Coordinates of C-alpha atoms in Angstrom, one line a residue:
M1 CA 5.0 -87.2 30.2
M2 CA 8.1 -87.9 29.0
K3 CA 10.4 -85.5 27.4
R4 CA 11.4 -85.8 23.6
Q5 CA 15.0 -85.8 22.3
P6 CA 16.7 -82.8 20.8
A7 CA 17.3 -85.0 17.6
A8 CA 13.5 -86.0 17.2
M9 CA 11.8 -83.0 17.9
A10 CA 14.1 -81.3 15.4
A11 CA 12.8 -84.6 12.7
T12 CA 9.5 -83.8 13.9
L13 CA 8.9 -80.5 13.3
L14 CA 10.9 -81.2 9.8
A15 CA 8.7 -83.5 8.9
A16 CA 5.6 -81.2 10.0
W17 CA 7.1 -78.6 7.7
V18 CA 7.8 -80.7 4.7
A19 CA 4.3 -82.0 4.9
V20 CA 2.4 -78.6 5.4
V21 CA 4.8 -76.8 2.4
L22 CA 3.6 -80.2 0.1
A23 CA 0.0 -79.9 0.8
G24 CA 0.4 -76.5 0.0
S25 CA 2.1 -77.0 -3.2
S26 CA -0.3 -79.5 -4.2
V27 CA -3.7 -77.1 -4.0
L28 CA -1.0 -74.5 -5.8
Y29 CA -0.3 -77.0 -8.2
R30 CA -4.2 -77.7 -8.7
Q31 CA -5.2 -73.9 -8.7
A32 CA -2.2 -73.1 -11.6
L33 CA -3.3 -75.8 -13.8
E34 CA -7.4 -74.0 -13.1
R35 CA -5.4 -71.2 -14.5
L36 CA -4.0 -72.9 -17.9
R37 CA -6.8 -74.7 -18.0
A38 CA -9.3 -71.3 -18.0
E39 CA -6.6 -70.1 -20.5
L40 CA -6.5 -72.9 -22.9
E41 CA -10.7 -72.7 -22.7
G42 CA -10.6 -69.4 -23.6
A43 CA -8.3 -69.7 -27.1
A44 CA -10.3 -72.3 -27.9
D45 CA -13.1 -70.5 -28.3
I46 CA -10.7 -67.4 -30.0
A47 CA -10.0 -69.8 -32.3
A48 CA -13.7 -71.0 -32.9
G49 CA -14.8 -67.7 -33.2
L50 CA -12.3 -66.7 -36.2
V51 CA -12.5 -70.1 -38.1
S52 CA -16.5 -69.5 -38.0
Q53 CA -16.3 -66.2 -39.1
R54 CA -14.3 -67.7 -42.2
L55 CA -16.3 -70.6 -42.9
A56 CA -19.2 -67.6 -43.0
Q57 CA -17.8 -65.9 -45.2
H58 CA -17.5 -69.0 -47.7
D59 CA -20.6 -68.9 -47.9
A60 CA -21.5 -65.2 -48.5
H61 CA -18.8 -65.1 -51.7
L62 CA -20.5 -68.3 -53.2
T63 CA -23.6 -66.7 -52.7
S64 CA -22.3 -63.5 -54.2
L65 CA -21.0 -65.5 -57.0
A66 CA -24.5 -67.6 -57.6
A67 CA -26.5 -63.5 -57.4
L68 CA -24.3 -62.8 -60.3
A69 CA -24.8 -66.0 -62.5
Q70 CA -28.3 -65.7 -62.1
R71 CA -28.7 -61.8 -63.2
S72 CA -29.6 -62.4 -66.9
D73 CA -30.9 -65.2 -68.7
R74 CA -27.0 -66.0 -69.4
I75 CA -23.9 -66.4 -67.4
L76 CA -21.8 -63.9 -67.1
V77 CA -18.5 -65.3 -67.4
D78 CA -16.5 -62.4 -67.2
E79 CA -17.6 -60.9 -64.4
I80 CA -17.9 -63.8 -62.3
G81 CA -14.8 -64.7 -63.4
Q82 CA -13.4 -60.7 -62.1
V83 CA -15.2 -61.3 -58.8
A84 CA -13.5 -64.8 -58.6
G85 CA -10.2 -63.1 -58.9
A86 CA -10.6 -60.5 -56.5
I87 CA -11.5 -62.9 -53.9
R88 CA -8.8 -65.2 -54.4
S89 CA -6.3 -62.2 -53.8
F90 CA -8.1 -61.2 -51.0
Y91 CA -8.7 -64.1 -49.4
P92 CA -5.2 -66.7 -49.2
R93 CA -7.2 -69.7 -47.6
I94 CA -9.6 -70.0 -50.9
E95 CA -7.3 -71.2 -53.4
G96 CA -9.3 -71.9 -56.6
V97 CA -13.1 -70.5 -57.9
D98 CA -14.2 -72.1 -60.6
L99 CA -17.9 -72.0 -62.3
V100 CA -18.3 -75.9 -64.0
A101 CA -20.9 -77.0 -66.2
W102 CA -22.0 -80.7 -67.1
E103 CA -24.5 -82.6 -69.1
G104 CA -26.4 -85.4 -68.4
D105 CA -27.5 -87.1 -64.7
P106 CA -25.5 -88.0 -63.7
P107 CA -23.0 -86.2 -65.5
E108 CA -21.2 -87.3 -68.2
P109 CA -17.3 -86.6 -68.4
A110 CA -17.6 -85.7 -72.5
G111 CA -20.5 -82.8 -71.6
W112 CA -17.6 -81.3 -68.6
R113 CA -17.0 -78.0 -69.3
T114 CA -15.0 -75.3 -67.2
L115 CA -16.2 -71.6 -67.6
V116 CA -14.2 -69.6 -64.8
S117 CA -11.1 -71.0 -63.8
S118 CA -9.1 -68.7 -61.3
H119 CA -6.5 -71.1 -59.5
R120 CA -3.1 -70.4 -57.4
A121 CA -0.4 -71.4 -59.5
G122 CA 0.2 -75.0 -59.4
L123 CA -3.1 -76.2 -58.2
E124 CA -4.4 -78.6 -59.6
P125 CA -7.8 -78.0 -61.6
V126 CA -11.2 -79.3 -60.6
A127 CA -11.8 -83.1 -62.4
L128 CA -15.3 -84.1 -63.3
P129 CA -14.9 -87.7 -61.2
Q130 CA -13.8 -86.6 -57.8
L131 CA -17.4 -83.8 -57.9
A132 CA -19.6 -86.2 -60.1
P133 CA -20.7 -87.5 -56.5
V134 CA -20.9 -84.9 -55.3
L135 CA -22.9 -82.8 -58.0
A136 CA -25.6 -86.2 -57.6
S137 CA -26.6 -85.5 -54.1
A138 CA -26.2 -81.7 -53.7
Q139 CA -29.5 -79.5 -53.2
P140 CA -29.4 -76.5 -55.6
G141 CA -28.4 -73.6 -53.0
R142 CA -26.8 -75.4 -49.9
P143 CA -23.6 -75.4 -50.1
V144 CA -21.5 -78.7 -49.3
S145 CA -18.0 -79.8 -49.4
S146 CA -16.0 -82.6 -50.3
V147 CA -12.3 -84.0 -49.7
P148 CA -10.8 -84.7 -52.9
R149 CA -7.9 -86.0 -51.8
P150 CA -7.8 -87.8 -48.4
G151 CA -4.3 -87.0 -46.6
R152 CA -4.1 -83.4 -47.4
S153 CA -5.1 -79.8 -45.7
R154 CA -7.6 -79.0 -49.0
Y155 CA -11.0 -79.3 -49.5
V156 CA -14.1 -78.1 -52.0
L157 CA -16.7 -76.3 -51.7
V158 CA -19.6 -76.7 -54.0
K159 CA -23.0 -74.7 -54.8
R160 CA -25.3 -76.1 -57.3
L161 CA -27.4 -73.5 -58.7
P162 CA -30.5 -73.9 -59.0
S163 CA -32.3 -76.2 -62.1
A164 CA -33.6 -72.8 -63.6
V165 CA -30.5 -71.9 -64.3
G166 CA -29.4 -74.5 -65.7
R167 CA -26.6 -77.3 -64.8
F168 CA -24.2 -75.2 -63.6
A169 CA -22.0 -75.7 -59.9
L170 CA -19.9 -72.6 -58.4
V171 CA -16.5 -74.3 -56.9
L172 CA -14.0 -73.2 -54.0
T173 CA -11.2 -74.9 -53.1
I174 CA -9.8 -73.7 -49.4
D175 CA -7.0 -74.9 -47.5
L176 CA -7.4 -75.8 -44.0
A177 CA -4.1 -74.5 -42.9
E178 CA -4.6 -71.1 -43.9
L179 CA -8.1 -70.7 -42.1
V180 CA -6.0 -69.8 -39.2
A181 CA -3.0 -67.8 -38.6
G182 CA -0.3 -69.2 -36.4
E183 CA 0.2 -65.1 -35.2
E184 CA -3.5 -65.5 -34.5
L185 CA -3.1 -68.3 -31.5
P186 CA -1.0 -68.3 -28.5
A187 CA 2.5 -68.7 -28.8
W188 CA 1.8 -72.1 -26.8
G189 CA -1.1 -73.3 -29.1
Q190 CA -1.0 -75.7 -31.3
L191 CA -4.6 -76.5 -33.1
E192 CA -5.8 -79.0 -35.5
L193 CA -8.4 -77.9 -37.8
R194 CA -10.1 -81.4 -39.6
L195 CA -12.8 -81.9 -42.0
G196 CA -13.6 -85.9 -42.6
P197 CA -10.3 -87.0 -44.1
A198 CA -8.8 -83.4 -44.8
S199 CA -7.0 -81.8 -41.4
A200 CA -4.1 -79.5 -40.9
R201 CA -2.3 -77.8 -38.3
V202 CA -1.6 -74.6 -37.2
G203 CA 0.2 -73.0 -34.7
H204 CA 4.1 -72.3 -33.1
G205 CA 6.8 -74.7 -34.1
G206 CA 7.7 -75.6 -30.6
A207 CA 4.7 -75.1 -28.9
A208 CA 3.7 -79.1 -28.8
A209 CA 7.5 -80.2 -28.5
R210 CA 8.4 -78.4 -25.5
A211 CA 6.8 -81.3 -23.3
E212 CA 9.5 -82.3 -20.3
R213 CA 9.8 -85.3 -18.8
F214 CA 8.4 -84.8 -15.4
G215 CA 6.4 -81.9 -16.4
P216 CA 2.8 -81.3 -16.4
P217 CA 0.3 -83.4 -18.4
A218 CA -0.7 -82.2 -21.7
M219 CA -4.2 -80.1 -22.3
T220 CA -6.8 -80.5 -25.3
A221 CA -9.7 -78.4 -25.5
E222 CA -11.8 -79.4 -28.5
R223 CA -14.7 -77.4 -30.2
M224 CA -17.4 -78.3 -33.2
L225 CA -18.1 -75.6 -35.6
D226 CA -21.8 -75.6 -35.9
N227 CA -21.8 -75.0 -40.1
A228 CA -24.0 -77.9 -42.2
G229 CA -22.2 -77.8 -44.9
Q230 CA -18.2 -77.2 -44.1
P231 CA -18.7 -79.2 -40.6
I232 CA -15.0 -78.9 -39.2
S233 CA -13.1 -79.5 -36.2
L234 CA -11.0 -77.9 -34.3
R235 CA -9.1 -79.0 -31.5
L236 CA -6.7 -76.6 -29.2
V237 CA -3.4 -78.6 -27.9
R238 CA -1.2 -77.0 -25.0
Q239 CA 1.6 -78.9 -23.2
P240 CA 2.6 -76.3 -20.7
G241 CA 5.9 -76.7 -18.9
W242 CA 6.7 -75.7 -15.5
S243 CA 7.9 -72.0 -16.1
D244 CA 4.2 -71.3 -17.3
L245 CA 2.6 -72.8 -13.8
A246 CA 4.7 -69.8 -12.0
L247 CA 4.9 -71.6 -9.2
L248 CA 8.4 -70.5 -7.8
R249 CA 7.2 -67.4 -6.3
P250 CA 4.4 -68.7 -3.9
V251 CA 5.4 -71.6 -3.3
A252 CA 9.0 -70.2 -1.9
L253 CA 6.4 -67.9 0.3
L254 CA 4.3 -70.7 1.0
A255 CA 7.6 -72.6 2.5
A256 CA 8.7 -69.2 4.6
V257 CA 4.5 -68.7 6.3
A258 CA 4.8 -72.3 6.8
L259 CA 8.4 -71.8 8.8
V260 CA 7.1 -69.2 10.6
L261 CA 4.2 -70.4 12.0
L262 CA 5.9 -73.5 13.0
G263 CA 8.1 -71.4 15.1
L264 CA 5.5 -69.9 16.8
A265 CA 3.9 -73.4 17.3
V266 CA 7.1 -74.6 19.4
L267 CA 7.1 -71.3 20.6
L268 CA 3.5 -71.8 22.6
A269 CA 4.3 -75.3 22.9
V270 CA 7.7 -74.6 25.7
Q271 CA 4.7 -72.4 27.1
R272 CA 2.5 -74.5 27.6
R273 CA 4.3 -77.2 28.6
R274 CA 6.4 -75.3 31.3
A275 CA 2.7 -73.4 32.5
A276 CA 1.5 -77.4 32.9
Q277 CA 4.0 -78.4 34.8
A278 CA 3.6 -75.0 37.7
R279 CA 0.3 -76.1 37.4
G280 CA 1.2 -80.2 38.0
E281 CA 3.0 -79.4 41.3
A282 CA 0.5 -77.1 42.6
E283 CA -2.2 -79.7 41.9
R284 CA 0.2 -82.0 43.4
A285 CA 0.2 -80.1 46.3
R286 CA -3.9 -79.4 46.5
Q287 CA -4.7 -83.5 46.0
A288 CA -2.7 -83.6 49.3
T289 CA -4.9 -81.9 50.8
R290 CA -8.1 -83.3 49.3
L291 CA -6.7 -86.9 50.1
S292 CA -6.8 -85.6 53.8
E293 CA -9.9 -84.6 53.6
R294 CA -11.0 -87.5 51.8
E295 CA -10.1 -89.4 54.1
T296 CA -11.6 -87.7 57.1
A297 CA -14.9 -87.2 55.4
Q298 CA -15.0 -91.3 54.7
A299 CA -14.6 -91.6 58.3
H300 CA -17.3 -89.8 59.5
A301 CA -19.5 -91.3 56.9
A302 CA -18.7 -94.6 58.5
R303 CA -19.5 -93.7 62.2
V304 CA -22.7 -92.0 60.7
N305 CA -23.7 -95.4 58.5
A306 CA -24.5 -97.1 62.2
M307 CA -27.4 -94.4 62.6
G308 CA -29.8 -95.7 59.9
E309 CA -30.1 -95.0 56.3
M310 CA -31.8 -91.8 56.9
A311 CA -28.8 -90.2 58.9
S312 CA -26.6 -91.8 56.5
G313 CA -28.5 -90.2 53.7
I314 CA -28.5 -86.7 55.3
A315 CA -24.9 -87.2 55.7
H316 CA -23.9 -88.3 52.5
E317 CA -25.8 -85.4 51.1
L318 CA -24.5 -82.9 53.2
N319 CA -20.8 -83.7 53.2
Q320 CA -20.6 -82.7 49.6
P321 CA -20.9 -78.7 50.4
L322 CA -19.4 -78.7 53.8
T323 CA -16.3 -80.1 52.1
A324 CA -16.4 -77.4 49.9
L325 CA -16.4 -75.0 52.9
L326 CA -14.0 -76.5 54.2
S327 CA -11.5 -76.2 51.6
Q328 CA -12.6 -72.6 50.0
S329 CA -12.0 -71.5 54.2
Q330 CA -8.7 -73.0 53.8
A331 CA -8.4 -71.8 51.2
A332 CA -9.1 -68.0 53.0
V333 CA -7.0 -68.3 56.0
R334 CA -4.6 -68.8 53.6
L335 CA -4.9 -65.3 51.6
A336 CA -6.0 -63.3 55.0
G337 CA -2.0 -64.5 55.9
M338 CA -0.7 -63.3 53.0
P339 CA 0.2 -60.1 52.5
A340 CA -1.6 -57.1 50.2
T341 CA -4.2 -60.1 49.5
D342 CA -6.8 -58.5 47.1
P343 CA -10.1 -57.8 48.4
A344 CA -11.8 -59.0 45.7
V345 CA -10.2 -62.4 45.6
M346 CA -11.6 -63.0 49.4
R347 CA -14.4 -61.9 48.5
R348 CA -14.9 -64.0 46.0
V349 CA -13.8 -67.4 48.0
L350 CA -16.4 -66.0 51.1
E351 CA -19.5 -66.2 48.5
A352 CA -18.6 -69.4 47.3
N353 CA -18.7 -70.2 50.9
V354 CA -22.1 -68.5 51.4
Q355 CA -23.2 -70.6 48.6
Q356 CA -22.6 -73.8 50.1
A357 CA -23.7 -72.8 52.9
R358 CA -27.1 -72.3 51.0
R359 CA -27.2 -75.3 49.0
A360 CA -26.3 -77.3 52.9
A361 CA -29.6 -75.6 54.2
D362 CA -31.4 -76.7 50.5
I363 CA -30.3 -80.6 51.8
L364 CA -31.9 -80.0 55.2
D365 CA -35.2 -78.8 53.8
R366 CA -35.4 -81.2 51.6
M367 CA -35.0 -83.6 53.6
R368 CA -37.3 -82.4 56.0
A369 CA -40.1 -82.3 53.5
Y370 CA -39.3 -86.1 52.4
V371 CA -39.8 -86.6 56.0
S372 CA -42.7 -85.2 56.5
A373 CA -44.3 -86.3 53.0
R374 CA -44.1 -82.5 51.6
P375 CA -44.2 -82.5 47.7
P376 CA -40.8 -81.5 46.3
A377 CA -40.6 -78.4 45.0
A378 CA -40.5 -78.6 41.1
G379 CA -40.2 -76.0 38.1
V380 CA -38.5 -75.4 35.6
C381 CA -35.0 -76.7 35.4
E382 CA -32.6 -75.5 33.3
L383 CA -30.4 -78.6 32.5
G384 CA -27.5 -76.8 30.4
R385 CA -26.6 -74.6 33.3
I386 CA -26.7 -76.9 36.0
A387 CA -24.6 -79.3 34.0
M388 CA -21.6 -76.2 33.6
D389 CA -22.0 -75.4 37.0
M390 CA -21.5 -79.3 38.0
A391 CA -18.0 -79.7 35.4
E392 CA -17.1 -76.4 36.9
L393 CA -17.4 -77.8 40.6
M394 CA -15.8 -80.6 40.1
R395 CA -13.1 -80.2 37.4
A396 CA -10.2 -79.0 39.9
D397 CA -10.8 -82.9 42.1
L398 CA -11.1 -84.9 38.6
S399 CA -8.1 -82.7 37.5
A400 CA -6.0 -84.1 40.5
R401 CA -7.4 -88.2 40.0
E402 CA -6.3 -87.4 36.5
I403 CA -9.4 -87.6 34.7
R404 CA -10.7 -85.8 31.9
L405 CA -14.5 -84.6 32.1
E406 CA -16.4 -83.8 28.5
L407 CA -19.2 -81.9 28.3
D408 CA -22.0 -82.0 25.6
V409 CA -25.1 -80.4 25.7
S410 CA -27.4 -79.9 22.7
T411 CA -28.5 -76.9 21.5
P412 CA -30.5 -75.4 23.0
P413 CA -30.4 -77.0 26.1
P414 CA -33.0 -78.9 27.4
L415 CA -35.6 -77.7 30.0
A416 CA -36.8 -79.8 32.6
W417 CA -39.7 -80.2 35.3
A418 CA -37.4 -80.6 38.6
D419 CA -35.9 -79.1 41.7
P420 CA -32.4 -77.7 40.3
V421 CA -30.6 -78.1 43.1
Q422 CA -31.7 -81.6 43.4
V423 CA -30.9 -82.1 39.7
G424 CA -27.5 -81.3 40.3
Q425 CA -27.2 -83.5 43.5
V426 CA -27.9 -86.1 41.0
M427 CA -25.5 -85.5 38.4
H428 CA -23.0 -85.0 41.0
N429 CA -23.2 -88.3 42.5
L430 CA -23.0 -90.2 39.1
I431 CA -19.8 -87.7 38.4
R432 CA -18.6 -89.2 41.4
N433 CA -19.2 -92.8 41.0
A434 CA -17.4 -92.5 37.5
A435 CA -14.8 -90.7 38.5
D436 CA -14.0 -93.6 42.1
A437 CA -14.7 -96.6 39.0
L438 CA -11.9 -94.9 37.0
A439 CA -9.4 -94.1 40.0
G440 CA -9.7 -97.7 41.1
S441 CA -9.1 -99.2 37.0
G442 CA -5.5 -97.9 36.7
Q443 CA -6.1 -97.4 33.5
E444 CA -4.8 -94.0 31.1
N445 CA -6.5 -91.7 29.1
R446 CA -9.3 -91.7 31.6
H447 CA -12.2 -89.9 31.6
I448 CA -16.3 -89.1 31.4
V449 CA -18.8 -87.7 29.3
L450 CA -21.7 -85.9 30.8
R451 CA -24.6 -85.7 28.0
V452 CA -27.6 -83.8 28.3
D453 CA -30.3 -83.3 25.4
E454 CA -33.9 -84.8 24.2
A455 CA -34.6 -88.8 24.0
D456 CA -38.1 -90.3 24.0
D457 CA -39.6 -86.8 24.4
M458 CA -38.0 -86.2 27.6
A459 CA -35.0 -84.8 29.3
R460 CA -32.4 -86.4 29.6
I461 CA -29.1 -86.7 31.5
V462 CA -26.5 -89.5 30.2
V463 CA -23.2 -90.1 32.5
S464 CA -20.7 -92.5 30.8
D465 CA -16.9 -93.3 31.4
N466 CA -14.4 -95.6 29.9
G467 CA -13.4 -97.9 33.1
P468 CA -14.1 -101.6 33.5
G469 CA -18.3 -101.0 33.8
V470 CA -20.3 -102.2 36.7
A471 CA -19.9 -106.0 37.7
A472 CA -22.5 -108.2 36.4
D473 CA -23.9 -109.8 39.4
M474 CA -24.1 -106.0 40.4
L475 CA -25.8 -104.0 38.0
P476 CA -29.3 -105.8 38.4
H477 CA -28.8 -103.9 42.5
V478 CA -27.2 -101.4 41.7
F479 CA -30.4 -98.8 42.9
E480 CA -30.5 -100.9 46.2
P481 CA -29.3 -99.3 49.9
F482 CA -26.2 -100.2 51.6
R483 CA -25.0 -102.4 48.7
S484 CA -21.9 -101.2 47.1
D485 CA -18.6 -102.9 45.0
K486 CA -16.8 -100.0 46.6
P487 CA -14.6 -101.1 49.7
D488 CA -15.1 -97.9 51.9
G489 CA -19.0 -97.5 49.9
M490 CA -22.1 -96.5 51.7
G491 CA -24.0 -98.0 49.2
L492 CA -26.4 -94.8 49.6
G493 CA -25.4 -92.5 46.6
L494 CA -27.5 -94.2 44.2
A495 CA -30.1 -94.8 45.9
I496 CA -30.4 -91.1 46.5
C497 CA -30.5 -90.4 43.1
E498 CA -33.0 -93.2 41.9
S499 CA -35.2 -91.4 45.0
I500 CA -34.8 -88.1 44.0
V501 CA -35.9 -89.3 40.2
H502 CA -38.6 -91.2 40.9
R503 CA -40.1 -87.9 42.7
F504 CA -40.4 -85.9 39.6
D505 CA -41.7 -88.7 37.4
G506 CA -39.0 -89.5 36.0
R507 CA -36.5 -93.0 35.4
I508 CA -32.9 -93.9 35.8
E509 CA -31.0 -96.5 34.6
A510 CA -27.9 -98.0 34.2
A511 CA -26.4 -100.1 31.6
N512 CA -22.6 -101.3 30.4
P513 CA -21.9 -100.1 26.7
S514 CA -21.2 -102.6 24.2
G515 CA -17.7 -100.2 23.2
G516 CA -16.6 -100.8 27.5
G517 CA -17.1 -98.5 30.6
A518 CA -20.4 -98.0 32.2
A519 CA -23.4 -95.1 31.5
F520 CA -26.2 -94.1 33.5
T521 CA -29.3 -92.2 32.0
V522 CA -31.8 -90.1 34.0
L523 CA -34.7 -89.0 32.1
L524 CA -37.1 -86.8 33.3
P525 CA -40.0 -85.0 32.5
L526 CA -40.1 -81.9 29.6
A527 CA -40.8 -78.3 31.4
R528 CA -43.1 -77.9 28.3
R529 CA -45.3 -81.2 28.6
K530 CA -46.1 -80.1 32.5
E531 CA -46.6 -76.4 31.5
H532 CA -49.0 -77.8 28.5
A533 CA -51.2 -80.7 30.8
S534 CA -51.6 -77.8 33.5

């Protein structure tokens, strides 16, 4: 692996730091906008509540005045005038209170009279042409609003008295701009009120003018008030600035944390590279030893081939545990020659030798059983554990050949009905064949995948690689004895695998997937099916 130049490494780290800071800043920016949006929605709800209360007060004033007008058989003009003056003085947004009477239906100008008129100075009096359509359509007892002059902020709220009283109506002239005071809104808020063609804006002078050229987008919150007589809609506008987002401190903290984490990552990468270099040197030494051992084993296998299929099969099966015994024994010899050798290390080496010796004995016993036609010792077989054992057993050899082994075991792992040692032998042979195919391919990024799961109601083992695949003319004959496309191959590994799988009522298949490489699939009966059958 080539070493990067210092300048390129620094540029890469700087780019990574900038990317992390930008990504984090984007998240913080969205969160800040959501916070401002929540504040806007809350302020809009408060403003809507204030306006709704005041609209309800208008209805209550009309109700009180109407009740006063109906207390006797005559209209109490003086009393209504006093109450009207008090209402207007306490509620500046109510600029006028009128009690009007008319004759005819529809109202006639000649019969129009204003019985009570309490107006703000300079306010134009209520005129019949503006109210006639409203009076004609209004139902007694139900307030209705109208806008006398479109484009202004005033509207009138009219309540017609019952017919039993006469042709009378109460009229409130209300200024939309006075429904909410600027002090009742947030400093950033600009409130727009609208009732038909009447509209008004309330808020702080610079709230909507603080838009920055490249600042955050404007926000709006709209509400429609639930008042049948005064259907007012309000729209609260917020134009936030960068200072409102309060991002300076969080972004600075994010940049500092990202810088520290990148520094730690660089330190870890340097340490791992040094450790990998040390392991590589040690592995090259071990690879030379294994290469010599492999050459010796291959020469021995070639001589044994002349002894026939059975003798060759025994040699092929015993070669693996014997090779492991040799390697472990050599390691034990080296450890014994070292001063102050840890007895625990020596014990692990010897225990590994014992395990391989037992494995060799099991292989011989199964070979005798095969010759004497004894049935195989089938039982519950934990494929996940066997796969992990095989991966651990072959990891060093594959690593020396620069081949990566990936283990993919389903959860929970399947339980097959077979002999665990023989299933392990099948996995070992298939992985070794895949490794040999990859080693001769000369390609980079070589890897093998050992997958264990269930398919077609059977336990499945799949060994696949990204090598050149099986030759098209060889694919139909891969499981035949003494057929091999390797220069030094005996052609027994896959034949033995097929024989083992068939003993346990399974099947094995070979294929070249469309994505490249080769894939060998082994299907074995599930333990639960055998137990139910028995």
